[in-house]
Each structure stands twice: as C-alpha cells, then as structure tokens.
C-alpha cells in the first residue's frame, strides 16, 4: 500500500496558507485540514458559554468538544459537536480572542489529537502555525508562507464585509495575532528548520502555487 502523505503549510495570518493548501489538496486528490478552524471552533464553544478568556476555561469541558472537517468541491466545512459552524467561526468576535485560546496547552493538545486522528488513514494537506514544527515534524513536505503585514491586511480586508470593520483594525488584529502567535511559550509560530519558506508579498496565488508544486514534484 502507498504511504499516506502529509503536507504541512504553515505561516503568518492571512498569508494565503489555506488557499494554497486547498489547491495542493485538489491537485493531488488529498484531504484538506484547516487547523486554525479547530482553534476557532473551540473558542466559539467557550464563547457561547460566556467565556472569552482562556484562563477561565474548565479543562473537563474540552472532553465535550468533538471537531470535524469536511472538504468537498472546494468548500471546507467545520463541525463542532456535529453542528456546522463554518461561518460562525469567522466572525470578528472570534478572530479577536482566538489567539488567547490557542495559547493554552490543553486546548492545543485537544486540537493535535483531532488533527492526528483525521490524517491517520489518508493523505492530507494541513495548514496552520506549528504543523511542520510540532504536530507533524515528519511531514513529507513543509512550507512556510510569509508577507509584509500591510499586504496581508489588504488582502484580508478585501475578503471581508466592509460595513463591519475598517482596514486599520484588520491590520491591528493581524499584528496582534502575529505577536501573540510567535511569542507564546507553547508551539510558537516559527519556520521549521526543514521547511521551504516563500515570501508571498509580490506573488499571485498562481505564482505561489507554481513554487509549491515545483518543490513537491522535484
Ligand atoms: O489561521 P487562522 O487565522 O484561522 O488561525 C486562528 C488562530 O489559531 C491563530 O491566531 C493562531 C491559532 N493557530 C495556532 O495557534 N496553531 C495553528 N496550527 C493554527 C492556528
């Protein structure tokens, strides 16, 4: 039997990780997993209980959380205890507090378990912050995407509802998440020593994909 492949696409917030991971999954017919969506779903679970800071979570509650993901026809759906929360997890409210929840060791371990179980029996492309460094240190291919904050904020801003938010607050949130994600004690955002890093600042989606593909197919 052919070995299952794991392709890790890590990088900064809004650097285009999920776009590239989906393209790679589509191209090779692999499954796709968005690890950030799992942190968002856990954050949503606690927020619904009125808990908005990670230091107030009851660790036993984590055992009540099951996470699932389905990628079909370019559409990725995220399930929190069988409820489709794909839209809810993208709200500004969740984006503002998710980094705090993602700092918690127990939260991370819960996500790791789901990610590893999911990819046990299938080739998977996974995007995140610590996939190549911590979750799958033996991944077959590792990428690290990065870009200037202003460019990432501009791209994120063009994707969201402008009535909700302005460009400056998108940039502020991005800078805040970069700092929280890269300075936390556990599994900080950083490039794996054996990852291929790509500066996507001046590249189109297709140009980044060409680079990724040329490395995998080499
Ligand atoms: O990729 P995203 O913006 O949806 O991720 C949401 C948050 O989850 C991000 O601020 C940091 C955290 N995260 C993480 O700590 N580790 C991962 N592998 C993926 C995301």
CSV table of C-alpha atoms and ligand atoms in Angstrom, one decimal:
chain,number,residue,atom,x,y,z
A,1,UNK,CA,0.0,0.0,0.0
A,2,UNK,CA,1.2,3.5,-0.8
A,3,UNK,CA,2.2,5.6,2.2
A,4,UNK,CA,-0.1,8.4,3.4
A,5,UNK,CA,1.4,11.8,2.6
A,6,UNK,CA,1.4,14.7,5.0
A,7,UNK,CA,2.0,18.2,3.6
A,8,UNK,CA,2.3,21.0,6.1
A,9,UNK,CA,1.6,24.6,5.1
A,10,UNK,CA,2.4,26.9,7.9
A,11,UNK,CA,2.8,30.7,8.0
A,12,UNK,CA,1.6,34.0,9.2
A,13,UNK,CA,-2.1,35.0,9.5
A,14,UNK,CA,-3.6,35.9,6.1
A,15,UNK,CA,-0.5,34.8,4.1
A,16,UNK,CA,-2.7,32.6,1.9
A,17,UNK,CA,-2.0,29.2,3.6
A,18,UNK,CA,-5.5,27.9,3.2
A,19,UNK,CA,-5.8,28.9,-0.5
A,20,UNK,CA,-2.5,27.1,-1.2
A,21,UNK,CA,-3.3,24.1,0.9
A,22,UNK,CA,-6.7,23.6,-0.9
A,23,UNK,CA,-5.0,24.0,-4.3
A,24,UNK,CA,-2.5,21.3,-3.4
A,25,UNK,CA,-5.2,19.0,-2.0
A,26,UNK,CA,-7.3,19.5,-5.2
A,27,UNK,CA,-4.3,18.9,-7.4
A,28,UNK,CA,-3.2,15.6,-5.8
A,29,UNK,CA,-6.7,14.5,-4.6
A,30,UNK,CA,-5.7,14.7,-0.9
A,31,UNK,CA,-7.8,15.7,2.1
A,32,UNK,CA,-7.5,19.2,3.4
A,33,UNK,CA,-7.5,20.3,7.1
A,34,UNK,CA,-7.6,23.8,8.4
A,35,UNK,CA,-6.1,23.6,11.9
A,36,UNK,CA,-6.8,27.3,12.7
A,37,UNK,CA,-10.5,26.5,12.2
A,38,UNK,CA,-10.3,23.9,15.0
A,39,UNK,CA,-8.9,26.6,17.4
A,40,UNK,CA,-11.7,28.9,16.2
A,41,UNK,CA,-14.4,26.2,16.9
A,42,UNK,CA,-13.1,25.6,20.4
A,43,UNK,CA,-13.1,29.4,21.0
A,44,UNK,CA,-16.7,29.5,19.7
A,45,UNK,CA,-17.7,26.7,22.1
A,46,UNK,CA,-16.4,28.6,25.1
A,47,UNK,CA,-17.7,32.0,23.9
A,48,UNK,CA,-21.2,30.6,23.7
A,49,UNK,CA,-20.8,29.7,27.4
A,50,UNK,CA,-19.9,33.3,28.1
A,51,UNK,CA,-16.2,32.5,28.5
A,52,UNK,CA,-14.0,34.9,26.5
A,53,UNK,CA,-10.5,34.4,28.1
A,54,UNK,CA,-8.7,31.1,28.1
A,55,UNK,CA,-7.7,31.3,31.8
A,56,UNK,CA,-11.4,30.8,32.6
A,57,UNK,CA,-11.9,27.5,30.7
A,58,UNK,CA,-12.8,24.3,32.5
A,59,UNK,CA,-10.4,21.7,31.2
A,60,UNK,CA,-13.1,19.0,31.5
A,61,UNK,CA,-15.3,20.9,29.0
A,62,UNK,CA,-12.7,20.1,26.4
A,63,UNK,CA,-13.7,16.5,26.5
A,64,UNK,CA,-17.2,17.5,25.5
A,65,UNK,CA,-15.9,19.0,22.3
A,66,UNK,CA,-15.6,17.0,19.1
A,67,UNK,CA,-14.3,18.6,16.0
A,68,UNK,CA,-14.7,17.5,12.4
A,69,UNK,CA,-13.9,18.8,9.0
A,70,UNK,CA,-15.2,18.0,5.5
A,71,UNK,CA,-13.6,19.3,2.3
A,72,UNK,CA,-15.7,18.9,-0.7
A,73,UNK,CA,-15.7,20.5,-4.1
A,74,UNK,CA,-13.6,23.5,-2.9
A,75,UNK,CA,-15.8,24.0,0.2
A,76,UNK,CA,-14.4,23.4,3.6
A,77,UNK,CA,-17.0,22.8,6.4
A,78,UNK,CA,-16.2,22.7,10.1
A,79,UNK,CA,-18.3,20.8,12.6
A,80,UNK,CA,-18.4,21.5,16.4
A,81,UNK,CA,-20.2,18.6,18.0
A,82,UNK,CA,-21.8,17.8,14.7
A,83,UNK,CA,-23.1,21.4,14.2
A,84,UNK,CA,-21.8,23.2,11.1
A,85,UNK,CA,-20.0,26.3,12.4
A,86,UNK,CA,-18.1,27.2,9.3
A,87,UNK,CA,-19.5,30.7,9.2
A,88,UNK,CA,-19.7,31.5,12.9
A,89,UNK,CA,-16.0,30.8,13.5
A,90,UNK,CA,-15.0,33.5,11.0
A,91,UNK,CA,-16.6,36.4,12.9
A,92,UNK,CA,-14.6,39.3,14.1
A,93,UNK,CA,-15.5,38.4,17.7
A,94,UNK,CA,-13.8,35.0,17.4
A,95,UNK,CA,-10.8,36.4,15.5
A,96,UNK,CA,-10.2,38.9,18.3
A,97,UNK,CA,-9.9,36.2,21.0
A,98,UNK,CA,-8.8,33.0,19.3
A,99,UNK,CA,-5.1,33.6,19.8
A,100,UNK,CA,-5.6,33.7,23.6
A,101,UNK,CA,-7.3,30.3,23.5
A,102,UNK,CA,-4.6,28.9,21.2
A,103,UNK,CA,-2.0,29.6,23.9
A,104,UNK,CA,-3.5,27.0,26.2
A,105,UNK,CA,-1.7,23.7,26.4
A,106,UNK,CA,-4.8,21.7,26.9
A,107,UNK,CA,-6.6,23.4,24.0
A,108,UNK,CA,-3.6,22.7,21.7
A,109,UNK,CA,-3.4,19.0,22.8
A,110,UNK,CA,-7.1,18.6,22.1
A,111,UNK,CA,-6.6,20.0,18.6
A,112,UNK,CA,-3.5,17.9,18.0
A,113,UNK,CA,-5.4,14.7,18.8
A,114,UNK,CA,-8.1,15.6,16.3
A,115,UNK,CA,-5.6,16.5,13.6
A,116,UNK,CA,-3.6,13.3,14.0
A,117,UNK,CA,-6.6,11.1,14.1
A,118,UNK,CA,-8.1,12.7,11.0
A,119,UNK,CA,-4.9,12.2,8.9
A,120,UNK,CA,-4.1,8.7,10.2
A,121,UNK,CA,-5.7,6.9,7.2
A,122,UNK,CA,-5.4,9.5,4.4
A,123,UNK,CA,-3.1,11.8,2.6
A,124,UNK,CA,-3.7,15.2,4.0
A,125,UNK,CA,-2.6,18.8,3.4
A,126,UNK,CA,-2.8,20.8,6.6
A,127,UNK,CA,-2.4,24.5,7.2
A,128,UNK,CA,-1.5,26.2,10.4
A,129,UNK,CA,1.2,27.7,12.5
A,130,UNK,CA,3.0,24.6,14.1
A,131,UNK,CA,2.1,21.8,11.8
A,132,UNK,CA,5.7,21.2,10.5
A,133,UNK,CA,7.3,22.0,13.8
A,134,UNK,CA,5.2,20.2,16.4
A,135,UNK,CA,2.1,18.4,15.1
A,136,UNK,CA,3.8,16.5,12.2
A,137,UNK,CA,7.5,17.0,12.5
A,138,UNK,CA,8.0,14.2,10.0
A,139,UNK,CA,5.7,15.6,7.4
A,140,UNK,CA,6.7,14.8,3.8
A,141,UNK,CA,6.8,18.4,2.7
A,142,UNK,CA,6.8,21.6,4.8
A,143,UNK,CA,6.2,25.1,3.6
A,144,UNK,CA,6.3,28.4,5.5
A,145,UNK,CA,4.5,31.4,3.9
A,146,UNK,CA,5.0,35.0,4.9
A,147,UNK,CA,4.4,38.5,3.7
A,148,UNK,CA,4.6,42.1,4.8
A,149,UNK,CA,1.7,42.8,7.3
A,150,UNK,CA,0.3,45.7,5.2
A,151,UNK,CA,-0.1,43.4,2.2
A,152,UNK,CA,-1.7,40.6,4.3
A,153,UNK,CA,-4.1,43.1,5.9
A,154,UNK,CA,-5.0,44.5,2.5
A,155,UNK,CA,-5.8,41.0,1.2
A,156,UNK,CA,-7.8,40.1,4.3
A,157,UNK,CA,-9.7,43.4,4.1
A,158,UNK,CA,-10.7,42.8,0.5
A,159,UNK,CA,-12.3,39.5,1.6
A,160,UNK,CA,-14.5,40.7,4.4
A,161,UNK,CA,-17.6,42.8,4.9
A,162,UNK,CA,-16.5,46.4,4.9
A,163,UNK,CA,-19.6,47.5,6.9
A,164,UNK,CA,-18.3,45.5,9.8
A,165,UNK,CA,-14.7,46.8,10.1
A,166,UNK,CA,-12.1,49.1,8.6
A,167,UNK,CA,-8.6,48.4,7.2
A,168,UNK,CA,-6.8,49.8,10.3
A,169,UNK,CA,-8.5,47.4,12.6
A,170,UNK,CA,-7.8,44.5,10.3
A,171,UNK,CA,-4.1,45.5,10.4
A,172,UNK,CA,-4.1,45.9,14.2
A,173,UNK,CA,-5.7,42.5,14.7
A,174,UNK,CA,-3.2,40.9,12.3
A,175,UNK,CA,-0.2,42.5,14.1
A,176,UNK,CA,-1.6,41.4,17.4
A,177,UNK,CA,-2.1,37.8,16.3
A,178,UNK,CA,1.4,37.7,14.8
A,179,UNK,CA,2.9,38.8,18.1
A,180,UNK,CA,0.7,36.5,20.3
A,181,UNK,CA,1.2,33.5,18.0
A,182,UNK,CA,5.0,33.9,17.6
A,183,UNK,CA,5.8,34.8,21.2
A,184,UNK,CA,3.7,32.2,23.0
A,185,UNK,CA,5.6,29.6,25.1
A,186,UNK,CA,4.0,26.5,23.5
A,187,UNK,CA,4.4,25.7,19.8
A,188,UNK,CA,5.0,29.3,18.7
A,189,UNK,CA,4.6,30.3,15.1
A,190,UNK,CA,8.0,29.7,13.5
A,191,UNK,CA,9.5,28.2,10.4
A,192,UNK,CA,10.6,24.5,10.7
A,193,UNK,CA,14.3,24.2,10.0
A,194,UNK,CA,13.5,22.0,7.1
A,195,UNK,CA,10.5,24.0,5.7
A,196,UNK,CA,10.6,25.7,2.3
A,197,UNK,CA,9.9,29.4,3.0
A,198,UNK,CA,8.1,31.5,0.4
A,199,UNK,CA,7.7,35.3,0.6
A,200,UNK,CA,4.3,35.8,-1.0
A,201,UNK,CA,4.3,39.6,-0.8
A,202,UNK,CA,4.7,40.2,-4.5
A,203,UNK,CA,3.4,36.9,-5.9
A,204,UNK,CA,0.0,36.0,-7.2
A,205,UNK,CA,-1.9,32.9,-6.0
A,206,UNK,CA,-0.9,31.0,-9.1
A,207,UNK,CA,2.8,32.0,-8.8
A,208,UNK,CA,2.9,30.8,-5.2
A,209,UNK,CA,1.2,27.5,-6.2
A,210,UNK,CA,3.8,27.0,-9.0
A,211,UNK,CA,6.6,27.3,-6.5
A,212,UNK,CA,4.9,24.9,-4.1
A,213,UNK,CA,4.2,22.4,-6.8
A,214,UNK,CA,7.7,22.6,-8.3
A,215,UNK,CA,9.1,21.7,-4.9
A,216,UNK,CA,6.7,18.8,-4.4
A,217,UNK,CA,7.2,17.4,-7.9
A,218,UNK,CA,11.0,17.9,-7.9
B,1,LIG,O1,-5.4,30.5,10.6
B,1,LIG,P1,-6.4,31.2,11.4
B,1,LIG,O2,-6.3,32.7,11.4
B,1,LIG,O3,-7.8,30.8,11.2
B,1,LIG,O4,-6.0,30.8,12.9
B,1,LIG,C1,-6.7,31.2,14.0
B,1,LIG,C2,-5.8,31.2,15.3
B,1,LIG,O5,-5.5,29.9,15.7
B,1,LIG,C3,-4.5,32.0,15.1
B,1,LIG,O6,-4.5,33.3,15.6
B,1,LIG,C4,-3.5,31.2,15.8
B,1,LIG,C5,-4.1,29.8,16.1
B,1,LIG,N1,-3.5,28.7,15.4
B,1,LIG,C6,-2.5,28.1,16.1
B,1,LIG,O7,-2.1,28.5,17.1
B,1,LIG,N2,-1.9,27.0,15.5
B,1,LIG,C7,-2.3,26.5,14.4
B,1,LIG,N3,-1.7,25.4,13.9
B,1,LIG,C8,-3.3,27.2,13.6
B,1,LIG,C9,-3.9,28.3,14.2
